[in-house]
Amino acid sequence: MNDIPILMAAPMPATVIDALDRHFTLHRLWEQPDADAFLARHGAAIRGIAANALAGRIDAGLFDRLPALEIVANFGVGYDNIDARAAAERGVMVTNTPGVLDAEVADLTLGLLLATIRRLPQADRYVRDGRWPDAPFPLSPTLRGRTVGIIGLGAIGKQIARRLEAFDVAIAYHGRTRQRDVDYAYYDTPVALAGACDVLIAIVPGSASTQHLVGAAVLDALGRDGIFVNVARGSVVDEPALIAALQSGTILAAGLDVYADEPNVPEALRALDNVVLLPHLGSASEHTRAAMGQLVVDNLTSWFSQRRVVTPVPETA
């Protein structure tokens, strides 16, 4: 397989780069002084892409420049950076990295939820600023007695729910359909779920169907004691509506790991004291990123050696 040309569109962990270098002829697009000129010269030979969210949009326009392309292996469970339908129309396989990051994202979600409700970053700043000798830190809200709603009860959503059970809170969910093997309360719209909960966690894929799924109506229904946590995609939330809700007290607080225009976080969000902001850390541990990287390598090597993959996305399965 060493003579098979693979395009890496943006940097990945060194372990992934080294492994792909061993198996394939790896072209690092981000190192090219003129990416368009490189694609014009070499695009016809490229048979695979190793992609991630930093690579930008991988769509029909790029596919047309890569006529020999057979597979796009994405580093991440979310693949809204790839036009999978356009890939399927061209017979191009698309893979992602589900499963190996579920537990890490669920752990991070619970940490972000607790940090938001108990105001842990604000308390840390209070100590660092030397304010504790002057007065105790103000009492925080609590998780006790709350109902937590989860928008998107997929593999990660279920792991979040199982962790929440240990906190003795009521759990409800919204999804496209009711799940017969789930005992949690089901609501058929995000607004209905928000109205029944005072914590709302978003963990759905980014897509046209989930664009601004959480907007002003959902935030109004969540209410003045409501906590919103987003570990899905920034596109899932109407960000200006969220900022307005936080500024006006429509909801109490928010914990955010994702944003509409990463890594650019609006100044209006950064200025608020009732929001906890993380730089998209969901799966960002050494252990989990190594497992994700290995799955990218496994998908590519399996495709070119056996004509099958480990984790195809539904559109191209």
Short mmCIF file of C-alpha atoms in Angstrom, two decimals, residues 17-123:
data_model
loop_
_atom_site.label_atom_id
_atom_site.label_comp_id
_atom_site.label_asym_id
_atom_site.label_seq_id
_atom_site.Cartn_x
_atom_site.Cartn_y
_atom_site.Cartn_z
CA ILE A 17 0.88 11.06 10.63
CA ASP A 18 3.65 8.56 11.39
CA ALA A 19 1.35 5.56 10.94
CA LEU A 20 -0.05 6.81 7.64
CA ASP A 21 3.47 7.63 6.46
CA ARG A 22 4.42 3.99 7.07
CA HIS A 23 1.46 2.58 5.14
CA PHE A 24 0.90 5.10 2.34
CA THR A 25 2.41 7.94 0.36
CA LEU A 26 1.13 10.76 2.56
CA HIS A 27 0.70 14.29 1.20
CA ARG A 28 0.38 17.04 3.82
CA LEU A 29 -1.81 19.65 2.16
CA TRP A 30 -1.29 22.29 4.88
CA GLU A 31 2.45 22.30 4.16
CA GLN A 32 1.94 23.20 0.51
CA PRO A 33 2.59 26.88 -0.31
CA ASP A 34 -0.23 26.77 -2.89
CA ALA A 35 -2.89 24.17 -2.09
CA ASP A 36 -4.80 24.80 -5.32
CA ALA A 37 -1.70 24.32 -7.43
CA PHE A 38 -0.84 21.14 -5.55
CA LEU A 39 -4.32 19.71 -6.16
CA ALA A 40 -4.13 20.66 -9.83
CA ARG A 41 -0.86 18.73 -10.17
CA HIS A 42 -1.56 15.71 -7.94
CA GLY A 43 -5.32 15.58 -7.35
CA ALA A 44 -5.99 13.00 -10.07
CA ALA A 45 -3.87 10.43 -8.21
CA ILE A 46 -5.23 10.90 -4.69
CA ARG A 47 -7.18 7.83 -3.52
CA GLY A 48 -7.88 8.66 0.13
CA ILE A 49 -8.28 11.61 2.49
CA ALA A 50 -7.53 11.77 6.20
CA ALA A 51 -9.76 14.60 7.42
CA ASN A 52 -10.68 16.48 10.56
CA ALA A 53 -12.66 19.56 11.53
CA LEU A 54 -9.64 21.79 10.84
CA ALA A 55 -9.59 20.73 7.20
CA GLY A 56 -12.51 22.90 6.22
CA ARG A 57 -15.41 21.73 4.09
CA ILE A 58 -14.85 18.50 2.15
CA ASP A 59 -17.56 18.58 -0.48
CA ALA A 60 -18.47 18.03 -4.10
CA GLY A 61 -16.11 20.76 -5.25
CA LEU A 62 -13.14 18.92 -3.78
CA PHE A 63 -14.41 15.51 -4.89
CA ASP A 64 -14.52 16.78 -8.47
CA ARG A 65 -10.81 17.60 -8.23
CA LEU A 66 -10.01 14.09 -6.94
CA PRO A 67 -11.48 11.71 -9.54
CA ALA A 68 -9.69 8.63 -8.13
CA LEU A 69 -10.86 9.26 -4.56
CA GLU A 70 -12.21 6.16 -2.80
CA ILE A 71 -12.44 7.02 0.89
CA VAL A 72 -12.52 9.91 3.37
CA ALA A 73 -11.53 8.86 6.90
CA ASN A 74 -12.61 11.49 9.41
CA PHE A 75 -10.86 12.08 12.74
CA GLY A 76 -13.94 12.63 14.91
CA VAL A 77 -17.39 11.18 15.44
CA GLY A 78 -19.06 14.27 13.99
CA TYR A 79 -18.61 14.58 10.24
CA ASP A 80 -20.61 17.69 9.38
CA ASN A 81 -17.38 18.95 7.77
CA ILE A 82 -17.91 16.32 5.03
CA ASP A 83 -20.69 16.24 2.47
CA ALA A 84 -21.38 12.54 2.95
CA ARG A 85 -24.32 12.52 0.52
CA ALA A 86 -22.14 13.92 -2.26
CA ALA A 87 -19.55 11.30 -1.39
CA ALA A 88 -22.14 8.52 -1.59
CA GLU A 89 -23.29 9.74 -5.00
CA ARG A 90 -19.71 9.35 -6.23
CA GLY A 91 -19.16 5.96 -4.60
CA VAL A 92 -16.74 7.43 -2.04
CA MET A 93 -16.69 5.76 1.38
CA VAL A 94 -16.78 8.02 4.46
CA THR A 95 -15.79 6.86 7.95
CA ASN A 96 -15.71 8.47 11.38
CA THR A 97 -14.53 7.50 14.87
CA PRO A 98 -17.56 6.57 17.02
CA GLY A 99 -17.43 4.56 20.22
CA VAL A 100 -13.85 5.25 21.26
CA LEU A 101 -14.66 8.78 22.45
CA ASP A 102 -18.11 8.25 24.00
CA ALA A 103 -16.96 7.84 27.61
CA GLU A 104 -14.55 10.78 27.43
CA VAL A 105 -17.21 13.16 26.10
CA ALA A 106 -19.70 11.94 28.71
CA ASP A 107 -17.17 12.53 31.50
CA LEU A 108 -16.43 16.02 30.20
CA THR A 109 -20.16 16.78 30.01
CA LEU A 110 -20.68 15.96 33.68
CA GLY A 111 -17.64 18.02 34.61
CA LEU A 112 -18.91 20.99 32.60
CA LEU A 113 -22.38 20.67 34.11
CA LEU A 114 -21.02 20.64 37.67
CA ALA A 115 -18.63 23.50 36.93
CA THR A 116 -21.52 25.56 35.57
CA ILE A 117 -24.00 24.90 38.38
CA ARG A 118 -21.50 25.15 41.24
CA ARG A 119 -19.62 28.04 39.56
CA LEU A 120 -16.24 26.35 39.94
CA PRO A 121 -14.25 28.54 37.52
CA GLN A 122 -15.66 31.66 39.18
CA ALA A 123 -14.70 30.29 42.61
#
